[in-house]
Short mmCIF file of C-alpha atoms in Angstrom, two decimals:
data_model
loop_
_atom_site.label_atom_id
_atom_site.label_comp_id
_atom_site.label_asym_id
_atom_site.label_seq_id
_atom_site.Cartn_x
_atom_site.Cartn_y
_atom_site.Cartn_z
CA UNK A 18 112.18 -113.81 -0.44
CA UNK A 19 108.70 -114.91 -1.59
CA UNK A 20 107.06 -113.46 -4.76
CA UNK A 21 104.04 -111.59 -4.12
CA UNK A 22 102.09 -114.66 -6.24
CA UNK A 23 102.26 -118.30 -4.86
CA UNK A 24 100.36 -120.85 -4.33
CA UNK A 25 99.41 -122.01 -0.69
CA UNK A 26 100.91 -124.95 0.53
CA UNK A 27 99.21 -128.43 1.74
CA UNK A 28 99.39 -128.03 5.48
CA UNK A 29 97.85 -126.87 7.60
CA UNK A 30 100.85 -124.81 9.28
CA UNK A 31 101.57 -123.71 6.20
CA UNK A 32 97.58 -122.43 5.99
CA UNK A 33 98.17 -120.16 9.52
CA UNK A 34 101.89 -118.94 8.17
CA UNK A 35 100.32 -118.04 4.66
CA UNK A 36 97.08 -116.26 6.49
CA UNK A 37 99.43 -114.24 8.38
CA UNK A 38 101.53 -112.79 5.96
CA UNK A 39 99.88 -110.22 3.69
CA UNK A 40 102.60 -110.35 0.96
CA UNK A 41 101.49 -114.15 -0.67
CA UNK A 42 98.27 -114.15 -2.51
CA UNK A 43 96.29 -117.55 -2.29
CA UNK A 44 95.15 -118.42 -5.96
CA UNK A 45 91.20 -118.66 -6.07
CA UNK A 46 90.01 -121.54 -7.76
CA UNK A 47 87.11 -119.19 -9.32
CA UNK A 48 89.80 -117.44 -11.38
CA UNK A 49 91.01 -120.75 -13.31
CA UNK A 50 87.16 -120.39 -14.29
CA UNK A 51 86.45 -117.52 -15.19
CA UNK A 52 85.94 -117.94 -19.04
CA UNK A 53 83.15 -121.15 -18.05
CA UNK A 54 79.00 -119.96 -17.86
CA UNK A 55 78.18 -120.39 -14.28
CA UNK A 56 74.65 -121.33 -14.61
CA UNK A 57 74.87 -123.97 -17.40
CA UNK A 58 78.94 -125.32 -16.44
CA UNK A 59 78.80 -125.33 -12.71
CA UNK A 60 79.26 -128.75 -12.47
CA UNK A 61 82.65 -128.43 -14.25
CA UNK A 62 84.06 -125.59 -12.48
CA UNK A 63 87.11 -127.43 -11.44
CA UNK A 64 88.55 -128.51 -14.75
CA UNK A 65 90.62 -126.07 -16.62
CA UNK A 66 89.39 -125.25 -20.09
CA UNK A 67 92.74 -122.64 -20.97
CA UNK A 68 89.96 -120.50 -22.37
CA UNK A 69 87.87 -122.59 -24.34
CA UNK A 70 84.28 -123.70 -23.34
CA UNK A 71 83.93 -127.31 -22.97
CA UNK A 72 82.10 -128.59 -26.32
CA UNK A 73 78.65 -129.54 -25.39
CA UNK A 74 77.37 -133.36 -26.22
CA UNK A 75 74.73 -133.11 -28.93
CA UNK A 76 70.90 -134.23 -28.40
CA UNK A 77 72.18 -133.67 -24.34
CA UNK A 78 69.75 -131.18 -21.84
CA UNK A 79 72.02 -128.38 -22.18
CA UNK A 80 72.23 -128.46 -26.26
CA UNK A 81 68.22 -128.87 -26.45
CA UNK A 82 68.30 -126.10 -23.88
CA UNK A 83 70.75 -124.14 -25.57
CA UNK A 84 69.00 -124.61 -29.09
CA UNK A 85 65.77 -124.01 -27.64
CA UNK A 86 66.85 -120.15 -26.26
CA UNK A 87 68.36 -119.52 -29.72
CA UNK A 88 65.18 -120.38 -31.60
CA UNK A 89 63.31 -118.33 -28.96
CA UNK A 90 65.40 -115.28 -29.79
CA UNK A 91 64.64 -115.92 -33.37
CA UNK A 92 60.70 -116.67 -32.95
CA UNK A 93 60.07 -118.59 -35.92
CA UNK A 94 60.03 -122.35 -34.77
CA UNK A 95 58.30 -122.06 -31.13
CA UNK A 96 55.59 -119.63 -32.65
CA UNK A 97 54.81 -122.72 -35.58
CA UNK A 98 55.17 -125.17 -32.83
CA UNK A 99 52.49 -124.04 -30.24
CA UNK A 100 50.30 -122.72 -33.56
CA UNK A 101 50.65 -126.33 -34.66
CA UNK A 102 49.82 -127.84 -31.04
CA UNK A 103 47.16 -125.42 -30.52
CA UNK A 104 45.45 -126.38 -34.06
CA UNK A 105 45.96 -130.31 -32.98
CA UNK A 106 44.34 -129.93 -29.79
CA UNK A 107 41.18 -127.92 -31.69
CA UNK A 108 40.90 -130.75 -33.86
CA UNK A 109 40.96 -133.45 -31.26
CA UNK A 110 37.85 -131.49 -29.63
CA UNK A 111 35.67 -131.29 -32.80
CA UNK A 112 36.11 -135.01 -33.40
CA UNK A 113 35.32 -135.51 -29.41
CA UNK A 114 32.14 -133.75 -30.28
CA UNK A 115 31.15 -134.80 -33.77
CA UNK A 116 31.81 -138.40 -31.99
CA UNK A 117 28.97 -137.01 -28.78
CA UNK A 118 26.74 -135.37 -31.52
CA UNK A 119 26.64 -138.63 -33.52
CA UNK A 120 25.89 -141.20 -30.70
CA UNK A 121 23.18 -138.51 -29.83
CA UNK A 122 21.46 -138.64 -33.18
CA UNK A 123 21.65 -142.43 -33.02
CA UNK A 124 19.66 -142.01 -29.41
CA UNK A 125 17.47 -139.71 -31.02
CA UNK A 126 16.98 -142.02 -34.14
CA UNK A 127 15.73 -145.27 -31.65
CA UNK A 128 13.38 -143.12 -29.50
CA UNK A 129 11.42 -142.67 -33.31
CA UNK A 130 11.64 -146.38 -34.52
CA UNK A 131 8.20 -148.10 -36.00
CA UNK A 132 7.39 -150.23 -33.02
CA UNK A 133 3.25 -150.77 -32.25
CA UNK A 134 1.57 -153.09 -30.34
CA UNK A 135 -1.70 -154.47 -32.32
CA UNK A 136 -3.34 -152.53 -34.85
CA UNK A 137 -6.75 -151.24 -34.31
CA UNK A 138 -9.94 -152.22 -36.28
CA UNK A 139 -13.65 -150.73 -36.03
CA UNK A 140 -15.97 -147.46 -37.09
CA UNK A 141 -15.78 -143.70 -37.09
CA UNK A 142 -19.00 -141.49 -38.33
CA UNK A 143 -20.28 -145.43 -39.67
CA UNK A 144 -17.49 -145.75 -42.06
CA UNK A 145 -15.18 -148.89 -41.85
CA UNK A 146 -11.58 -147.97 -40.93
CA UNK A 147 -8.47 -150.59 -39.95
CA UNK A 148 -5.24 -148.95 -38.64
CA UNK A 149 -3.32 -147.86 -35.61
CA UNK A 150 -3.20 -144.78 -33.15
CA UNK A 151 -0.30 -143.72 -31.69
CA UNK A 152 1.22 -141.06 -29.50
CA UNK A 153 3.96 -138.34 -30.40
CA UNK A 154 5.43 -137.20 -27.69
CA UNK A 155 8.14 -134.00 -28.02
CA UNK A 156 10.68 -133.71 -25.69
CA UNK A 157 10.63 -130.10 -24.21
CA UNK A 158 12.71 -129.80 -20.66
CA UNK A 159 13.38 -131.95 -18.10
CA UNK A 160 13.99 -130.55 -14.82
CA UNK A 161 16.26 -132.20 -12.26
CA UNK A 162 14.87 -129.33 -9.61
CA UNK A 163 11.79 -130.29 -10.25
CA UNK A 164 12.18 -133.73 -10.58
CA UNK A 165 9.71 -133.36 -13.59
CA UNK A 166 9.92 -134.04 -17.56
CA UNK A 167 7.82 -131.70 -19.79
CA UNK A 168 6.74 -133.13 -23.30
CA UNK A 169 4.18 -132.52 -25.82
CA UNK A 170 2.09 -135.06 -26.97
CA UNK A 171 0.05 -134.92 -30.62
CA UNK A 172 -1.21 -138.17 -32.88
CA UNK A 173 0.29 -140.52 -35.27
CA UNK A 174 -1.60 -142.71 -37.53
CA UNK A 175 -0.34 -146.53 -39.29
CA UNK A 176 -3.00 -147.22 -41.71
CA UNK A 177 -1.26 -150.88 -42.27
CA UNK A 178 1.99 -153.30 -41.82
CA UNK A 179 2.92 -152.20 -44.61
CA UNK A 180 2.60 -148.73 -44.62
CA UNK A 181 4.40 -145.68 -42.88
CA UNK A 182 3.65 -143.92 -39.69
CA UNK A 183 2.31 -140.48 -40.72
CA UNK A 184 0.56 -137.32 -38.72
CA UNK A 185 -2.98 -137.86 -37.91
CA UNK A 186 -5.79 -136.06 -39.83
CA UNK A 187 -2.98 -134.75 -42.13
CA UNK A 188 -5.37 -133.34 -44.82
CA UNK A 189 -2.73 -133.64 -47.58
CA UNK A 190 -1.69 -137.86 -46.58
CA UNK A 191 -3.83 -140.47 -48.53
CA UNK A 192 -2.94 -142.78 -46.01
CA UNK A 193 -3.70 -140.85 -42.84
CA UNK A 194 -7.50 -140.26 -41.26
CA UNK A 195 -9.52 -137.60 -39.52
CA UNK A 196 -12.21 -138.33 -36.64
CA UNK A 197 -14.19 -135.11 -36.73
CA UNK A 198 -15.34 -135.42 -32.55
CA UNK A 199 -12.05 -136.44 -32.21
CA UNK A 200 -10.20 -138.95 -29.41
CA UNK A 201 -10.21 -137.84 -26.24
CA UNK A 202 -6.83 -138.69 -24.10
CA UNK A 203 -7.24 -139.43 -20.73
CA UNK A 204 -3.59 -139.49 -18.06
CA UNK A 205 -3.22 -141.86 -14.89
CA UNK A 206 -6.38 -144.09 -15.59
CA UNK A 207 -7.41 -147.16 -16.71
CA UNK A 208 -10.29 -148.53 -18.85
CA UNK A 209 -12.48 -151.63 -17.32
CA UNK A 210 -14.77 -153.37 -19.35
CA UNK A 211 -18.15 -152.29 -19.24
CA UNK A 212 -21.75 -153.73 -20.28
CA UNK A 213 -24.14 -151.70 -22.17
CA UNK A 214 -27.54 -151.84 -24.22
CA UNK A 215 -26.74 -151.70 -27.68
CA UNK A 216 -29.15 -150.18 -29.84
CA UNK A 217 -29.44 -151.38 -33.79
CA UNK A 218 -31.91 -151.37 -36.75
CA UNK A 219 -33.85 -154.48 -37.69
CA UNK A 220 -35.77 -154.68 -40.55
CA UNK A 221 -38.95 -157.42 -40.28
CA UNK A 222 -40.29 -159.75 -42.58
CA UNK A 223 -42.86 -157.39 -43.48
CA UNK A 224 -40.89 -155.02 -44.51
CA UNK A 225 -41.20 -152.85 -41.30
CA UNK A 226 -38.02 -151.40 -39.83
CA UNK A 227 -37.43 -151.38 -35.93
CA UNK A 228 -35.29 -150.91 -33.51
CA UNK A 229 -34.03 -153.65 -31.28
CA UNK A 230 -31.94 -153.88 -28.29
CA UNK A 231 -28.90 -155.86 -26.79
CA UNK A 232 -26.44 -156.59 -24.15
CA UNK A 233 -22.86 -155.72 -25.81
CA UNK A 234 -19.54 -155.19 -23.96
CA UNK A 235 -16.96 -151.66 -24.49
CA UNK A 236 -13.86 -150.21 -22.28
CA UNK A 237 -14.79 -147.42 -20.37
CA UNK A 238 -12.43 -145.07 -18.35
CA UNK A 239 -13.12 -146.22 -14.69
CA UNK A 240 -13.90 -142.92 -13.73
CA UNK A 241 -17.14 -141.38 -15.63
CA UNK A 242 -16.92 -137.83 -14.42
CA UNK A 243 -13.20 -137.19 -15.59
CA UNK A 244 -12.31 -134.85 -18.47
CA UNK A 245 -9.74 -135.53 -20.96
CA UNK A 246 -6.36 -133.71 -20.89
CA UNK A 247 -6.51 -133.71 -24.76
CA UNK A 248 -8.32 -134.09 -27.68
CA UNK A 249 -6.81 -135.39 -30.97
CA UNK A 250 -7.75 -136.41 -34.35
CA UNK A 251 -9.43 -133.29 -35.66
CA UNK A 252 -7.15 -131.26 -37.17
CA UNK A 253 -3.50 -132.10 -38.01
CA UNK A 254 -1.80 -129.58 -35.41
CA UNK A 255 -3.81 -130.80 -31.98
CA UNK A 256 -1.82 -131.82 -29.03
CA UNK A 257 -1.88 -131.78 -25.20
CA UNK A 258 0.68 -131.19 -22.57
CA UNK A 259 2.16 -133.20 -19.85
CA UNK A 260 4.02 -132.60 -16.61
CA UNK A 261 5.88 -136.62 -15.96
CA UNK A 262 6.78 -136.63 -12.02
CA UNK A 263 10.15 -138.27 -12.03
CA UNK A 264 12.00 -139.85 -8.93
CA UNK A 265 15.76 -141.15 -8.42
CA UNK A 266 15.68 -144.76 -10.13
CA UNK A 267 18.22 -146.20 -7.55
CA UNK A 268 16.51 -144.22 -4.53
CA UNK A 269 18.11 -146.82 -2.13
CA UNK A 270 22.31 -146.57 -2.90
CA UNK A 271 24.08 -143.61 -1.08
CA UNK A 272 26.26 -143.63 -4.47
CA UNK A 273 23.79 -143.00 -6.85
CA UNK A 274 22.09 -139.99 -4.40
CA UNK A 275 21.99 -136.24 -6.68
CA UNK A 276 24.98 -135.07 -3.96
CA UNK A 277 27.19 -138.01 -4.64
CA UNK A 278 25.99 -139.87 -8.18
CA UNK A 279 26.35 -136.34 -10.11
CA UNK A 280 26.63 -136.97 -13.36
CA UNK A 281 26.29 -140.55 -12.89
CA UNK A 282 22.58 -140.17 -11.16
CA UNK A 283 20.17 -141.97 -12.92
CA UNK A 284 15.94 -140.93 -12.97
CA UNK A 285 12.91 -142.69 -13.88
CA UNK A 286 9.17 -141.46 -14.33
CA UNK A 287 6.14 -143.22 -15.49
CA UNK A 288 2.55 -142.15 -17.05
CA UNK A 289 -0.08 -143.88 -18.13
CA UNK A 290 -2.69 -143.14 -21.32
CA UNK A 291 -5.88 -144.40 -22.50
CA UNK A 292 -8.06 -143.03 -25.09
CA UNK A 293 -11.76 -143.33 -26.70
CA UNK A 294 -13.68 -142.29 -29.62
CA UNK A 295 -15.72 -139.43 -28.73
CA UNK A 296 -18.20 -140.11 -31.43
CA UNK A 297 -19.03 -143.36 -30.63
CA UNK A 298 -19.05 -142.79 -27.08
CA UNK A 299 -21.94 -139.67 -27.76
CA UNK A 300 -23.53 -142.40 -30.34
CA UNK A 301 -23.57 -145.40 -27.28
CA UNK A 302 -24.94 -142.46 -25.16
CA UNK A 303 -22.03 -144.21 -22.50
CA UNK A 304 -19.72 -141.73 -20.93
CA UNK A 305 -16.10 -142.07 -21.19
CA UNK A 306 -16.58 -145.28 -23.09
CA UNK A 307 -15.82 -147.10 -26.51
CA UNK A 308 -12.02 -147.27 -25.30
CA UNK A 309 -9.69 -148.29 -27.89
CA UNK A 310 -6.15 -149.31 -27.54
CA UNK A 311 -3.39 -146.81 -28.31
CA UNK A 312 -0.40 -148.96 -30.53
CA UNK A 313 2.39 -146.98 -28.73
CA UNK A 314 4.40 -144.15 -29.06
CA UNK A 315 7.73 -142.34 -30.43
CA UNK A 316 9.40 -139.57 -29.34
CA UNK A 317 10.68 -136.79 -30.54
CA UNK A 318 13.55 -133.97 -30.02
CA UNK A 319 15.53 -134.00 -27.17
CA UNK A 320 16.31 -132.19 -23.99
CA UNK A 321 19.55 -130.27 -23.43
CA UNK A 322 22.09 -132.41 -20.96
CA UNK A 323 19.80 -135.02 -20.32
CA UNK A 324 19.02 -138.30 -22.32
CA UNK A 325 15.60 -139.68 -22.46
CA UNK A 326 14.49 -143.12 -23.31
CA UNK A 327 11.02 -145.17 -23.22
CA UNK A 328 9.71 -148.61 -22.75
CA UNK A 329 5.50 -149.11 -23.21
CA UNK A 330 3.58 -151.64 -22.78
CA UNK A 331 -0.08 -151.78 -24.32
CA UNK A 332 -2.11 -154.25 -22.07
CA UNK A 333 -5.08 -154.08 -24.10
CA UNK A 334 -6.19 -156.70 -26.15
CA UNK A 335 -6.70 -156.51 -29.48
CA UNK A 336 -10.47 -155.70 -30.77
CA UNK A 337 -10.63 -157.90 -33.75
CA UNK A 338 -10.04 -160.71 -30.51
CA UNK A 339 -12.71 -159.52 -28.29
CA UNK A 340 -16.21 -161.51 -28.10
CA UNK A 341 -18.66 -158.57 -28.02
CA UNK A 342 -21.31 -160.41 -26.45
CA UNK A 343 -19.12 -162.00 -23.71
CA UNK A 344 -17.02 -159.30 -21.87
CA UNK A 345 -16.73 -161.55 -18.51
CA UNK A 346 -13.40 -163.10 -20.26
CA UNK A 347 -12.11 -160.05 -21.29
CA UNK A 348 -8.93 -158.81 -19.43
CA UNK A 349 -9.67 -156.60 -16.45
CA UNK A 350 -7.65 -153.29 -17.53
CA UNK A 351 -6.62 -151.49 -20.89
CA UNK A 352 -4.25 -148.86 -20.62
CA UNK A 353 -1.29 -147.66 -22.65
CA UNK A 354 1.58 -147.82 -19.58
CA UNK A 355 4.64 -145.35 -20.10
CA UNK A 356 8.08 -145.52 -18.74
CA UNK A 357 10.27 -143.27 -18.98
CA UNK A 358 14.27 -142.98 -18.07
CA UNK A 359 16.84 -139.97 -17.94
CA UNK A 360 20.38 -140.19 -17.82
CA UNK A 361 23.24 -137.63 -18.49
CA UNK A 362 24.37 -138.24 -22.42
CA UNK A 363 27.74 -139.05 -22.67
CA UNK A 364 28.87 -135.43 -23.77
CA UNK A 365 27.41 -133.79 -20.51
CA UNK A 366 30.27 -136.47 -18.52
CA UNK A 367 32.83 -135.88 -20.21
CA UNK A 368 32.50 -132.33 -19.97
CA UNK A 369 31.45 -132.12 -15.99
CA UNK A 370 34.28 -134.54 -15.31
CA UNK A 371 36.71 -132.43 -16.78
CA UNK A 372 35.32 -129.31 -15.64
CA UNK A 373 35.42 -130.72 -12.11
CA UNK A 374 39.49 -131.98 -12.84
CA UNK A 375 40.62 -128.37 -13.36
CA UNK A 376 38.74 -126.80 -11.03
CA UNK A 377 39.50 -129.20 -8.15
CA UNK A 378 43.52 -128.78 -9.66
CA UNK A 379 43.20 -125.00 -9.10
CA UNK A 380 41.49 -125.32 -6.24
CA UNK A 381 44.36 -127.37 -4.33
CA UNK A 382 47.19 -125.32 -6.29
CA UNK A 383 45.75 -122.40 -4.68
CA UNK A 384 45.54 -124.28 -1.38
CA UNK A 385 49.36 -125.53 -1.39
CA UNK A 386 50.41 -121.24 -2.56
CA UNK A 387 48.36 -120.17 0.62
CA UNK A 388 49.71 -122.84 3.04
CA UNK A 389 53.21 -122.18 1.99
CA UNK A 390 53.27 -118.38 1.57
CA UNK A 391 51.61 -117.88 5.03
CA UNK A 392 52.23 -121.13 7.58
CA UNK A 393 55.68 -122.14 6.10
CA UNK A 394 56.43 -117.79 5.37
CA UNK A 395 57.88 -118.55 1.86
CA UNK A 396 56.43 -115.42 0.81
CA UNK A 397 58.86 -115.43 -1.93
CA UNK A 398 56.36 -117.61 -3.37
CA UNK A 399 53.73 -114.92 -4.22
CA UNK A 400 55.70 -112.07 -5.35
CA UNK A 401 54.80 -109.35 -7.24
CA UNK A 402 51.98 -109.60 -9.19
CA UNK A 403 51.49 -113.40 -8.21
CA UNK A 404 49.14 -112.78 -5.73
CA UNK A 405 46.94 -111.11 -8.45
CA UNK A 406 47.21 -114.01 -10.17
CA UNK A 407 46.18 -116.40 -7.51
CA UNK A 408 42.89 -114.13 -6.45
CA UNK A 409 41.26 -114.22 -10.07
CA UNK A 410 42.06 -118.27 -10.59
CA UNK A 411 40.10 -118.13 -7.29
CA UNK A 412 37.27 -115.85 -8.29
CA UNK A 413 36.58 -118.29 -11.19
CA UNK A 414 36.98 -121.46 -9.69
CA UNK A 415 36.04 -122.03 -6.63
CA UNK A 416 31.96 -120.19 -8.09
CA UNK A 417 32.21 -122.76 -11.11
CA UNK A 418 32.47 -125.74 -8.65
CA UNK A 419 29.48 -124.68 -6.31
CA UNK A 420 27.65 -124.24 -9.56
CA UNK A 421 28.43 -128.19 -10.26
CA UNK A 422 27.20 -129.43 -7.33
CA UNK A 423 23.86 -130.68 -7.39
#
């Protein structure tokens, strides 16, 4: 008689006999593993361990795995870890911006460097001065809307080569000078040269003074009924305002357009300055004449996400060079010409191209959740409170990348 425990035979007669009587037990393999972890042993299942767990090769997946929930239970190590990680990655983004802050002084540093083009001799009020004018221009805003650059523009004053560039009619610098009428700026003109009668004293043999007459050249602004934007030179705090009309430097490549080039897209603007001495001009009794060439310019400050740089050209010649009583061989136009570029600084990429990385990664994660929770109905995917989840990485990032595009 069989024992109510056996094993089943190897046949498959044997199979339909055993199936049929109740009385023999067939031995289930799951018992001989009963003592073994299913979820981390599953692969060894079918070798008998007589009640033992089958040692576990250091450094292996399961030992870091093991290791790893042990330390979790104990919260020590994986709290230092991601404090440590988290203090790393902190670290790493103040040197990313101390690196962007530097380069930016650097920029900031070149736009202010000594560079005129020829000095400036003659007369204010009849005393003798020698030195160089030059422009200060502070950056205030530049608007890529607007396509416009706002900056503020006030005097400088080089008395020599070897002397240092210094505020105009600063009342407490030896080496700076005041013209009481002042200089009057004038924006998008030039200065031609112009013939006048020049009026001087002459004192005769006799001893009789007189007055005599001559021909004598001067710039003049090439339009005599327009009024200066600014006037400088009077008192230490004057200055003017601009509005610079900018346009897309490469207007021509589809890559470099605001839609596509973004933060890549590249601007370019240009003005153009000429000034005169007020007093002399009243003195000549010539309007908008005795035009004098302005050295150049610096700038100052800078404008938040956007990088400004300058390149001048001063096309008048210099005074000391000019034969008074000759102007037919003078060059035809003297004008201070201003150009002016705007780029994104380096900081502003990296920033935008990261910002645009997550939000585009979101963005698609979101996508694939959606596609496979509704059209392949692996709603299992969004359970419970994962569909909260989803909505508010939505609400934050799909806004932030309209607000990037140009």
């Amino acid at each position: 008689m069989a024992t109510p425990y056996e094993k089943a035979p190897h046949t498959a007669s044997a199979y339909n006999n055993t199936f049929s009587n109740t009385d023999i037990e067939i031995q289930s393999p799951k018992a001989e593993s009963s003592y073994f972890d299913e979820k981390d042993d599953a692969h060894d299942r079918n070798v008998p361990s007589f009640g033992r767990k089958t040692p576990t090769r250091k450094y292996s997946a399961r030992w870091w795995k093991r290791t790893w929930d042990g330390a979790v239970r104990i919260g020590t190590w994986p709290r230092l870890i991601y404090c440590c990680i988290g203090f790393v990655l902190m670290i790493l983004w103040l040197g990313v911006m101390l690196i962007f802050v530097g380069n930016e002084v650097k920029y900031e540093q070149q736009n202010a460097r000594d560079t005129i083009q020829r000095h400036r001799t003659g007369d204010s009020n009849g005393e003798s001065i020698s030195g160089s004018i030059l422009l200060k221009g502070t950056l205030v805003n530049f608007d890529a809307g607007k396509r416009s650059l706002s900056v503020s523009w006030s005097g400088l004053y080089k008395q020599d080569n070897y002397s240092t560039i210094v505020d105009l009619a600063d009342p407490l610098e030896v080496n700076s000078t005041t013209y009481p009428d002042g200089i009057g700026i004038y924006r998008d003109v030039t200065a031609t040269p112009y013939e006048y009668n020049y009026t001087y004293p002459e004192l005769l043999e006799n001893g009789t003074e007189t007055t005599q007459t001559s021909k004598s050249w001067m710039y003049r602004v090439d339009n005599d009924t327009l009024k200066p934007v600014g006037v400088i030179g009077r008192h230490q705090w004057d200055s003017f305002d601009t509005e610079i009309s900018f346009t897309q430097k490469y207007s021509k490549n589809v890559w470099s357009q605001p839609m596509l080039g973004y933060p890549f897209d590249k601007w370019q603007g240009q003005i153009v300055f000429v000034a005169n001495d007020i007093w002399w001009a009243r003195t000549d009794n010539v309007t908008n004449g005795d035009v004098f060439p302005l050295a150049g310019i610096q700038l100052a400050d800078s404008t938040l996400n956007w990088r400004i740089s300058y390149t001048f050209n001063n096309t008048c010649p210099s005074p000391s060079a000019l034969d008074y009583e000759h102007g037919e061989a003078w060059p035809a136009y003297c004008y201070l010409d201003i150009h002016f570029d705007a780029v994104r600084p380096p900081l502003v990429i990296f920033a935008a191209v990261t910002a645009v990385v997550v939000n585009w990664t979101c963005t698609l994660f979101i996508f694939i959740l959606t596609s496979e929770a509704i059209i392949m109905r692996r709603g299992y995917m969004l359970e419970g409170t994962d569909i909260l989840s989803m909505c508010f990485t939505a609400l934050f990032a799909l806004p932030t990348i309209r607000s990037l595009l140009p």
